[in-house]
Coordinates of C-alpha atoms in Angstrom, one line a residue:
X52 CA 31.2 5.7 -21.7
X53 CA 28.6 6.2 -18.8
X54 CA 27.8 9.6 -20.1
X55 CA 26.9 7.6 -23.2
X56 CA 24.5 4.8 -21.4
X57 CA 22.7 7.1 -19.2
X58 CA 22.0 9.0 -22.8
X59 CA 20.9 5.8 -24.5
X60 CA 18.5 5.1 -21.2
X61 CA 16.8 8.4 -21.0
X62 CA 15.9 8.0 -24.3
X63 CA 14.9 4.8 -23.9
X64 CA 12.4 5.4 -21.8
X65 CA 11.1 8.7 -22.8
X66 CA 11.0 7.6 -26.2
X67 CA 12.3 10.3 -27.9
X68 CA 15.9 12.4 -27.2
X69 CA 16.3 15.9 -25.4
X70 CA 15.8 17.3 -29.0
X71 CA 12.4 16.0 -29.9
X72 CA 11.3 15.9 -26.7
X73 CA 11.7 20.0 -26.5
X74 CA 10.3 20.2 -29.7
X75 CA 6.9 18.1 -28.7
X76 CA 6.8 20.4 -25.8
X77 CA 8.5 17.6 -23.2
X78 CA 11.2 18.4 -20.9
X79 CA 13.4 16.2 -19.5
X80 CA 14.2 17.1 -16.1
X81 CA 17.8 16.8 -14.7
X82 CA 16.8 14.7 -12.0
X83 CA 15.8 12.4 -14.3
X84 CA 19.4 11.8 -16.0
X85 CA 20.9 11.6 -12.3
X86 CA 18.5 8.7 -11.8
X87 CA 19.3 6.6 -14.7
X88 CA 22.9 6.8 -13.9
X89 CA 21.9 5.0 -10.4
X90 CA 18.6 4.0 -9.7
X91 CA 18.8 1.5 -6.7
X92 CA 20.5 4.2 -5.0
X93 CA 19.3 7.9 -5.5
X94 CA 18.6 9.8 -3.0
X95 CA 15.7 11.2 -3.7
X96 CA 13.8 8.8 -6.1
X97 CA 13.2 5.3 -4.6
X98 CA 13.7 2.5 -7.4
X99 CA 10.2 0.8 -7.5
X100 CA 10.4 -0.6 -11.2
X101 CA 9.8 -4.3 -9.3
X102 CA 6.4 -3.0 -7.5
X103 CA 3.6 -5.2 -8.0
X104 CA 2.8 -8.5 -8.3
X105 CA 5.3 -10.4 -10.2
X106 CA 3.7 -14.4 -10.2
X107 CA 0.8 -14.7 -12.2
X108 CA -2.2 -16.9 -10.5
X109 CA -1.9 -20.5 -10.7
X110 CA -5.4 -21.1 -10.7
X111 CA -6.6 -23.7 -13.4
X112 CA -9.8 -25.2 -12.3
X113 CA -13.3 -23.4 -12.4
X114 CA -15.4 -23.3 -10.1
X115 CA -18.8 -22.4 -10.6
X116 CA -20.8 -19.9 -7.7
X117 CA -24.0 -21.0 -9.2
X118 CA -23.2 -25.2 -8.5
X119 CA -22.6 -24.0 -4.5
X120 CA -26.5 -22.4 -4.1
X121 CA -25.2 -18.3 -5.1
X122 CA -28.4 -17.2 -6.9
X123 CA -28.1 -13.9 -9.3
X124 CA -31.6 -11.2 -8.9
X125 CA -32.5 -12.8 -5.5
X126 CA -33.6 -12.2 -2.3
X127 CA -31.4 -14.7 -0.6
X128 CA -28.2 -14.3 1.0
X129 CA -25.2 -15.7 -1.4
X130 CA -22.2 -15.4 0.7
X131 CA -22.7 -18.7 2.2
X132 CA -22.7 -20.4 -1.3
X133 CA -19.6 -17.9 -2.7
X134 CA -17.9 -19.1 0.6
X135 CA -18.4 -22.8 -0.2
X136 CA -17.0 -22.2 -3.6
X137 CA -14.1 -20.5 -2.5
X138 CA -13.2 -23.0 0.1
X139 CA -13.8 -25.8 -2.5
X140 CA -11.2 -23.9 -4.9
X141 CA -8.7 -23.5 -1.7
X142 CA -9.0 -27.5 -1.1
X143 CA -8.1 -28.1 -4.6
X144 CA -4.8 -25.9 -4.7
X145 CA -6.5 -23.5 -6.6
X146 CA -8.6 -22.4 -8.6
X147 CA -11.6 -19.4 -10.1
X148 CA -14.8 -19.4 -9.0
X149 CA -17.3 -17.6 -11.2
X150 CA -20.4 -15.4 -10.6
X151 CA -22.1 -14.4 -13.7
X152 CA -23.9 -11.2 -14.4
X153 CA -26.2 -9.8 -12.0
X154 CA -26.6 -8.6 -8.3
X155 CA -25.5 -11.3 -5.5
X156 CA -27.1 -10.4 -2.3
X157 CA -24.5 -11.0 0.5
X158 CA -25.3 -10.7 4.4
X159 CA -21.4 -12.4 5.4
X160 CA -18.7 -10.8 4.2
X161 CA -16.6 -13.2 1.5
X162 CA -13.2 -14.5 2.7
X163 CA -10.4 -15.5 -0.1
X164 CA -7.7 -17.2 2.1
X165 CA -6.2 -19.5 0.2
X166 CA -3.4 -19.8 -2.4
X167 CA -4.3 -19.6 -6.0
X168 CA -8.0 -18.8 -5.6
X169 CA -10.0 -16.3 -7.9
X170 CA -13.4 -14.6 -7.7
X171 CA -14.3 -13.5 -10.7
X172 CA -17.3 -11.9 -12.4
X173 CA -18.3 -10.9 -15.5
X174 CA -16.8 -7.2 -14.9
X175 CA -17.4 -4.7 -12.8
X176 CA -20.6 -3.3 -14.7
X177 CA -22.4 -6.5 -15.2
X178 CA -22.0 -8.4 -11.4
X179 CA -22.4 -6.7 -8.1
X180 CA -22.3 -8.1 -4.7
X181 CA -24.6 -6.2 -2.4
X182 CA -23.5 -6.2 1.1
X183 CA -26.6 -5.4 4.0
X184 CA -24.3 -5.7 6.9
X185 CA -21.5 -4.0 8.4
X186 CA -18.4 -5.6 10.1
X187 CA -19.2 -4.6 13.4
X188 CA -22.8 -6.5 13.1
X189 CA -20.9 -9.4 11.8
X190 CA -17.6 -9.9 13.8
X191 CA -18.4 -7.4 16.6
X192 CA -17.1 -3.8 17.8
X193 CA -13.1 -3.6 16.8
X194 CA -11.3 -1.0 19.4
X195 CA -7.8 0.4 19.1
X196 CA -5.1 -1.0 20.5
X197 CA -3.5 1.9 21.1
X198 CA -6.8 3.0 23.2
X199 CA -9.5 5.3 23.0
X200 CA -12.6 4.7 22.0
X201 CA -11.8 4.4 18.2
X202 CA -13.3 2.1 15.7
X203 CA -10.2 -0.1 14.1
X204 CA -13.0 -0.7 11.2
X205 CA -11.9 3.1 10.2
X206 CA -8.8 1.6 8.9
X207 CA -9.2 -2.3 8.5
X208 CA -11.1 -4.8 7.2
X209 CA -13.7 -5.9 4.4
X210 CA -16.2 -7.2 2.9
X211 CA -14.2 -9.1 0.7
X212 CA -11.1 -9.8 2.8
X213 CA -8.5 -11.5 1.4
X214 CA -6.1 -13.0 4.3
X215 CA -4.5 -16.3 4.6
X216 CA -6.7 -18.4 6.8
X217 CA -4.8 -19.0 9.3
X218 CA -4.1 -15.5 10.1
X219 CA -7.7 -14.4 9.4
X220 CA -8.6 -17.0 12.2
X221 CA -6.2 -15.3 14.7
X222 CA -7.7 -12.0 14.0
X223 CA -11.1 -12.3 14.4
X224 CA -10.7 -14.4 17.5
X225 CA -8.8 -11.8 18.9
X226 CA -11.2 -9.2 17.9
X227 CA -13.9 -11.1 19.1
X228 CA -12.4 -11.1 22.2
X229 CA -11.5 -7.9 22.3
X230 CA -7.5 -8.7 22.6
X231 CA -7.0 -6.0 20.2
X232 CA -4.1 -7.5 17.8
X233 CA -1.2 -6.4 16.1
X234 CA -2.4 -7.0 12.6
X235 CA 1.0 -7.9 10.6
X236 CA 3.4 -11.0 8.9
X237 CA 4.6 -12.3 12.7
X238 CA 1.0 -12.3 14.6
X239 CA -1.0 -11.0 17.2
X240 CA 1.8 -10.1 19.1
X241 CA 4.6 -10.0 16.5
X242 CA 6.3 -13.2 18.4
X243 CA 5.0 -15.5 15.3
X244 CA 8.7 -16.1 13.9
X245 CA 11.8 -17.9 14.1
X246 CA 15.1 -17.0 12.7
X247 CA 16.6 -18.6 9.9
X248 CA 20.2 -17.0 9.8
X249 CA 21.7 -13.6 10.4
X250 CA 23.0 -11.0 7.6
X251 CA 26.3 -9.4 7.0
X252 CA 25.9 -5.6 6.6
X253 CA 25.0 -4.3 3.1
X254 CA 24.0 -1.1 1.3
X255 CA 20.7 0.9 0.1
X256 CA 19.7 -0.8 -3.6
X257 CA 22.3 -4.2 -3.1
X258 CA 20.4 -6.3 -4.3
X259 CA 22.2 -9.5 -2.4
X260 CA 23.4 -10.0 1.2
X261 CA 26.1 -12.3 2.7
X262 CA 24.1 -14.8 5.9
X263 CA 25.9 -16.7 8.4
X264 CA 24.0 -20.1 7.6
X265 CA 22.0 -20.6 4.4
X266 CA 20.9 -24.0 5.0
X267 CA 17.4 -23.0 5.4
X268 CA 16.7 -20.8 2.2
X269 CA 15.9 -22.1 -0.8
X270 CA 15.7 -19.9 -4.4
X271 CA 11.8 -19.2 -4.2
X272 CA 11.0 -18.8 -0.3
X273 CA 9.8 -15.7 0.8
X274 CA 11.1 -14.8 4.1
X275 CA 11.3 -11.3 6.2
X276 CA 14.2 -9.1 7.0
X277 CA 13.8 -8.0 10.1
X278 CA 15.6 -4.9 11.0
X279 CA 15.2 -3.6 14.9
X280 CA 16.4 -0.3 15.9
X281 CA 18.6 0.7 18.2
X282 CA 18.7 3.1 21.6
X283 CA 19.6 6.0 19.7
X284 CA 17.0 5.4 17.0
X285 CA 19.8 5.4 14.3
X286 CA 17.3 2.7 12.1
X287 CA 14.9 5.5 12.1
X288 CA 17.2 8.8 11.4
X289 CA 18.0 6.2 8.8
X290 CA 14.5 5.8 6.9
X291 CA 14.3 9.8 7.1
X292 CA 17.5 10.4 5.0
X293 CA 20.0 10.6 7.8
X294 CA 21.5 13.9 8.9
X295 CA 21.4 17.0 11.6
X296 CA 17.6 17.0 11.4
X297 CA 16.7 13.9 12.0
X298 CA 19.5 13.2 14.5
X299 CA 17.8 16.5 16.5
X300 CA 14.7 15.1 16.2
X301 CA 12.8 13.7 18.9
X302 CA 11.9 10.1 18.9
X303 CA 11.3 8.6 22.3
X304 CA 7.9 9.7 22.9
X305 CA 6.5 9.0 19.1
X306 CA 5.3 5.6 21.2
X307 CA 2.6 4.8 18.3
X308 CA 6.0 5.0 15.9
X309 CA 8.3 3.0 17.9
X310 CA 5.9 0.3 18.3
X311 CA 6.3 -0.3 14.0
X312 CA 9.8 -1.3 14.5
X313 CA 11.5 -4.1 14.3
X314 CA 11.2 -3.3 10.1
X315 CA 9.8 -6.1 8.8
X316 CA 10.0 -6.4 4.4
X317 CA 8.9 -9.4 2.8
X318 CA 11.0 -10.4 -0.2
X319 CA 11.3 -13.6 -2.3
X320 CA 14.5 -15.3 -2.6
X321 CA 15.8 -15.3 -6.1
X322 CA 19.1 -17.6 -5.8
X323 CA 21.4 -18.8 -3.6
X324 CA 24.8 -19.2 -3.9
X325 CA 27.0 -20.3 -1.2
X326 CA 26.4 -17.6 1.5
X327 CA 25.4 -15.6 -1.1
X328 CA 21.5 -14.9 -1.2
X329 CA 20.0 -12.8 -4.3
X330 CA 16.2 -11.0 -3.7
X331 CA 14.0 -10.3 -6.5
X332 CA 14.1 -6.7 -5.3
X333 CA 16.8 -4.3 -4.2
X334 CA 17.2 -3.7 -0.4
X335 CA 15.2 -1.0 1.0
X336 CA 17.6 0.4 3.3
X337 CA 20.9 -0.3 4.2
X338 CA 21.5 -3.2 6.5
X339 CA 23.6 -2.7 9.5
X340 CA 25.1 -4.9 12.1
X341 CA 23.6 -2.3 15.3
X342 CA 20.3 -3.5 14.0
X343 CA 20.6 -6.7 14.7
X344 CA 19.5 -7.8 10.7
X345 CA 18.2 -11.6 10.1
X346 CA 16.2 -13.2 7.6
X347 CA 13.2 -15.0 9.5
X348 CA 9.9 -16.6 9.3
X349 CA 6.3 -15.2 9.3
X350 CA 2.9 -16.5 9.3
X351 CA 1.9 -18.3 6.3
X352 CA 1.6 -15.9 3.2
X353 CA -1.9 -15.2 1.1
X354 CA -0.6 -15.7 -2.9
X355 CA -1.6 -15.9 -5.9
X356 CA -5.4 -14.8 -5.0
X357 CA -7.8 -12.0 -6.6
X358 CA -10.8 -10.4 -7.5
X359 CA -11.7 -9.6 -10.6
X360 CA -14.5 -8.1 -12.4
X361 CA -17.0 -6.9 -10.2
X362 CA -18.5 -4.5 -8.2
X363 CA -19.3 -4.3 -4.1
X364 CA -21.7 -2.1 -3.4
X365 CA -23.0 -1.6 0.3
X366 CA -26.0 -0.4 2.0
X367 CA -26.0 3.2 2.0
X368 CA -25.8 4.4 5.2
X369 CA -24.5 7.9 6.4
X370 CA -20.8 8.3 6.8
X371 CA -20.1 8.0 10.2
X372 CA -18.0 10.4 12.7
X373 CA -14.0 10.4 12.1
X374 CA -12.8 7.1 13.4
X375 CA -16.3 5.5 14.5
X376 CA -16.6 3.8 10.9
X377 CA -18.9 0.5 11.4
X378 CA -17.0 -1.0 9.2
X379 CA -19.1 -0.9 5.7
X380 CA -15.8 -1.4 4.0
X381 CA -14.5 -2.6 0.8
X382 CA -11.6 -5.0 -0.4
X383 CA -8.8 -5.4 2.0
X384 CA -5.7 -7.6 1.7
X385 CA -3.8 -8.6 4.5
X386 CA -0.4 -10.3 4.5
X387 CA -0.7 -11.1 1.0
X388 CA 2.1 -11.0 -1.3
X389 CA 1.4 -11.7 -5.4
X390 CA -2.2 -10.9 -5.5
X391 CA -3.9 -9.2 -7.8
X392 CA -7.0 -7.1 -7.8
X393 CA -8.2 -6.0 -11.2
X394 CA -11.8 -4.2 -12.9
X395 CA -13.4 -3.8 -9.1
X396 CA -15.6 -0.9 -7.9
X397 CA -16.9 -0.1 -4.8
X398 CA -19.5 1.5 -3.5
X399 CA -21.0 3.4 -0.8
X400 CA -18.3 2.2 1.7
X401 CA -16.6 3.5 4.8
X402 CA -13.6 2.6 3.2
X403 CA -12.5 1.6 -0.3
X404 CA -9.2 -0.8 -0.6
X405 CA -7.3 -1.4 2.0
X406 CA -3.1 -3.1 2.0
X407 CA -3.0 -4.1 5.8
X408 CA 0.8 -5.8 6.3
X409 CA 0.5 -6.3 2.4
X410 CA 3.5 -6.2 -0.5
X411 CA 3.7 -7.0 -3.9
X412 CA 0.4 -7.0 -5.2
X413 CA -1.2 -5.0 -7.5
X414 CA -4.2 -3.5 -7.6
X415 CA -5.3 -2.6 -11.0
X416 CA -8.7 -0.4 -13.0
X417 CA -10.1 0.0 -9.6
X418 CA -12.9 2.6 -8.5
X419 CA -14.2 4.1 -5.5
X420 CA -17.5 5.6 -5.7
X421 CA -21.4 6.5 -4.0
X422 CA -21.8 7.8 -0.6
X423 CA -18.3 9.1 0.4
X424 CA -15.4 7.5 2.2
X425 CA -12.9 8.4 5.1
X426 CA -9.9 6.2 3.1
X427 CA -10.9 5.8 -0.2
X428 CA -7.7 3.9 -0.3
X429 CA -5.3 2.7 2.8
X430 CA -1.8 1.4 3.0
X431 CA -0.5 0.9 6.6
X432 CA 0.7 -1.5 9.1
X433 CA 4.4 -2.2 6.9
X434 CA 2.9 -2.5 3.2
X435 CA 5.4 -2.7 1.0
X436 CA 6.1 -2.9 -2.7
X437 CA 2.7 -2.7 -4.4
X438 CA 1.1 -1.4 -7.5
X439 CA -1.8 0.7 -7.5
X440 CA -2.8 1.8 -11.0
X441 CA -5.9 3.7 -13.1
X442 CA -7.7 3.9 -10.3
X443 CA -10.4 6.5 -9.9
X444 CA -12.1 8.0 -6.9
X445 CA -15.5 9.5 -8.1
X446 CA -17.2 12.4 -6.4
X447 CA -19.5 11.5 -3.6
X448 CA -22.7 11.5 -4.5
X449 CA -24.3 12.9 -1.2
X450 CA -22.8 16.1 0.6
X451 CA -20.2 15.1 3.6
X452 CA -22.2 14.7 6.8
X453 CA -21.0 17.2 9.9
X454 CA -18.0 15.5 11.2
X455 CA -17.0 13.0 8.8
X456 CA -13.4 13.1 7.5
X457 CA -12.0 12.3 3.7
X458 CA -8.3 11.3 3.2
X459 CA -7.6 10.0 -0.3
X460 CA -5.2 7.7 -1.1
X461 CA -3.5 7.1 2.5
X462 CA -0.1 5.6 3.5
X463 CA 1.4 5.4 6.8
X464 CA 3.1 2.6 9.3
X465 CA 6.3 2.6 7.7
X466 CA 5.0 1.6 4.9
X467 CA 7.3 2.0 1.7
X468 CA 8.5 1.6 -2.1
X469 CA 4.5 1.6 -2.6
X470 CA 3.3 3.3 -6.0
X471 CA 0.2 5.2 -6.7
X472 CA -0.2 5.4 -11.0
X473 CA -2.8 7.0 -13.0
X474 CA -5.0 8.1 -11.0
X475 CA -8.3 10.4 -11.3
X476 CA -9.0 11.7 -8.3
X477 CA -12.2 13.8 -8.0
X478 CA -11.6 14.2 -4.4
X479 CA -9.2 13.4 -1.7
X480 CA -5.1 14.1 -1.0
X481 CA -2.4 12.8 -0.8
X482 CA -2.8 11.4 2.4
X483 CA 0.8 10.7 4.5
X484 CA -0.7 10.1 7.8
X485 CA 2.1 10.2 9.7
X486 CA 3.9 6.7 10.9
X487 CA 6.7 7.8 8.8
X488 CA 5.8 6.2 5.1
X489 CA 9.0 6.4 3.1
X490 CA 10.2 5.7 -0.6
X491 CA 7.1 6.1 -2.2
X492 CA 5.7 7.1 -5.5
X493 CA 2.7 8.9 -6.8
X494 CA 2.5 9.6 -10.8
X495 CA 0.7 10.8 -13.6
X496 CA -2.5 11.9 -11.2
X497 CA -5.2 14.3 -11.7
X498 CA -6.7 15.4 -8.2
X499 CA -9.1 18.0 -6.7
X500 CA -7.1 18.4 -3.7
X501 CA -9.9 18.6 -1.3
X502 CA -9.2 16.1 1.4
X503 CA -7.2 16.7 4.3
X504 CA -4.7 14.4 6.3
X505 CA -4.6 13.0 9.6
X506 CA -2.6 11.4 11.7
X507 CA -1.8 10.7 15.2
X508 CA 0.6 13.0 16.8
X509 CA 2.9 9.9 18.4
X510 CA 2.7 8.5 15.2
X511 CA 5.5 10.6 14.3
X512 CA 6.5 12.5 11.3
X513 CA 4.3 12.9 7.7
X514 CA 7.1 11.8 5.6
X515 CA 10.7 9.7 5.7
X516 CA 13.0 9.8 2.5
X517 CA 12.5 9.5 -1.4
X518 CA 9.0 10.5 -1.6
X519 CA 8.1 11.1 -4.8
X520 CA 5.6 13.1 -6.7
X521 CA 6.2 13.0 -10.2
X522 CA 3.5 14.6 -13.1
X523 CA 0.8 15.7 -10.8
X524 CA -2.2 17.8 -12.0
X525 CA -3.6 19.8 -9.3
X526 CA -7.3 21.1 -10.4
X527 CA -8.2 23.3 -7.0
X528 CA -4.4 24.2 -7.1
X529 CA -3.8 23.4 -3.2
X530 CA -0.2 23.1 -2.6
X531 CA -1.5 20.8 0.8
X532 CA 0.6 17.5 0.3
X533 CA 1.2 17.7 -3.6
X534 CA 4.1 20.2 -3.0
X535 CA 6.6 18.8 -0.7
X536 CA 10.0 20.1 -1.3
X537 CA 9.4 22.3 1.3
X538 CA 8.0 19.6 3.6
X539 CA 9.9 16.3 3.1
X540 CA 13.2 15.2 3.7
X541 CA 15.4 14.2 0.7
X542 CA 11.7 14.4 -1.7
X543 CA 11.5 15.0 -5.4
X544 CA 9.0 16.9 -6.9
X545 CA 8.7 16.8 -10.7
X546 CA 6.5 18.8 -13.2
X547 CA 3.3 19.7 -11.0
X548 CA 1.2 22.9 -12.3
X549 CA 1.8 25.9 -9.7
X550 CA -0.4 25.5 -6.4
X551 CA -0.5 27.7 -3.2
X552 CA -0.8 27.1 0.3
X553 CA -4.5 26.9 1.9
X554 CA -6.6 25.5 4.6
X555 CA -4.3 22.5 6.1
X556 CA -0.9 23.8 5.6
X557 CA 2.0 21.8 7.6
X558 CA 5.5 22.5 8.6
X559 CA 8.6 20.0 8.3
X560 CA 8.9 17.8 11.1
X561 CA 12.9 18.1 10.8
X562 CA 14.5 21.0 11.3
X563 CA 17.6 22.3 8.9
X564 CA 18.0 21.5 5.2
X565 CA 15.7 18.7 3.6
X566 CA 17.6 18.2 0.8
X567 CA 14.7 17.9 -1.2
X568 CA 14.3 19.2 -5.3
X569 CA 11.7 21.0 -7.3
X570 CA 12.1 20.7 -11.0
X571 CA 9.6 21.8 -13.5
X572 CA 7.2 23.5 -11.4
X573 CA 4.7 25.5 -12.7
X574 CA 4.0 22.8 -15.8
X575 CA 1.0 20.4 -16.4
X576 CA 2.0 17.5 -18.6
X577 CA 5.1 18.0 -19.9
X578 CA 7.9 16.4 -17.9
X579 CA 9.0 13.5 -19.7
X580 CA 9.1 10.7 -18.6
X581 CA 5.2 11.2 -18.2
X582 CA 5.1 8.3 -15.8
X583 CA 7.5 7.7 -13.0
X584 CA 6.7 3.8 -12.8
X585 CA 6.2 2.7 -16.4
X586 CA 9.6 4.7 -17.0
X587 CA 11.4 3.0 -14.2
X588 CA 10.0 -0.8 -15.2
X589 CA 11.2 0.0 -18.9
X590 CA 14.5 1.0 -17.5

């Protein structure tokens, strides 16, 4: 019966049976049938079928930015008017702020800080925000909490910044005071939380947990699952897949990596029945007593907010030397949950679209173009369960200045279960930026693999367990960070054309067997299902 169920499931998500797949030139790899049998606990492929926003914005009222003083195709600054309209929508409990066609000059950043507030243009080819100043000019120099002369605007902040109002105030106050903050869900010093209840042990892939006290928990609540590491670093070992390799790895000197622990996973509660709590997503990791598991509060999240139908273009400046960006950045989502970016282009930016301690949000039909970017997309500081689909990184319009760097689709900082789907990357790479991200998926992407990954040595491994690259078309045949069966533990590389090592070449961080899988190597677009995320969503 189980074998028949798996066959039915595989047929349902591919749309064709195995015989028909062969007749059409498509091939169903063995690993897909294995995954369909146990989708939440497969050793190499993560379950990402619930990635992205699952809650539509409740924005009902309409606010026209022009009514607050915004003026298209005028030399005056429209940022104050747009921000006034967004604030009015926030005070009203949500709403859509409309921008008509034309170009709006902005001399300040645009901040969306209240739930269910959406900034909507007439389409990315019709409405443009033209940004004249950098985040360094608007907020100040932003150093790194890890020391050195690096600019944190190289990986943080946006000229359109989605961040809950209170969190945004504490972040920008700290930057102005040069008290470089932690950026995530528990405040500048990671101390803004309290325990709701402790959690009994459970296995990765479980949808429910048993708690000690459910009196403060309600269906619909957004909580943090908090896991602290122990002295032997068994939590980090578990994130890397466990076994002799991670056990032999030196964790103690990876100070940047260990600063990301405790692991904080935001999740919404689906139901509470007695002491049994069910989540809207399955557990990303085991829950063990040694890791002091608990559900906690967090800073107020931003939910239901978004941006639709516009282009943000920064005044054209030369790209800055590596890690010295001034902050001509595009769109940043920080401490967001269930937010949506749709049909948005950023142009001439230092960094394009950023997910910083952001979860369960969707970026759809986004595009990065212009003079070239350091991070076209960055995903860091414990960002989980996000979906980036139908995205484009355009070829740069001017040559790269000496001393600059190009990454691509970045993920780091223990970020997990994020998906990049249906991408057209005319430049860049799959930038696993150390900080041991794990269980992320890149699927159905064409890439001219000409970027380079980054990452501080103190941030630890390039990959944790369960990275999956599925149906990847590498136009320049460069293997680096594309074919990862010899690099990433418990990973899967499925359906990739023939590639070869050149330029930046890495060695595995872990010794011994990696327990990784490689199937349909040397093929192009024949793997079925074609898109792993779409197939998981259907399954």
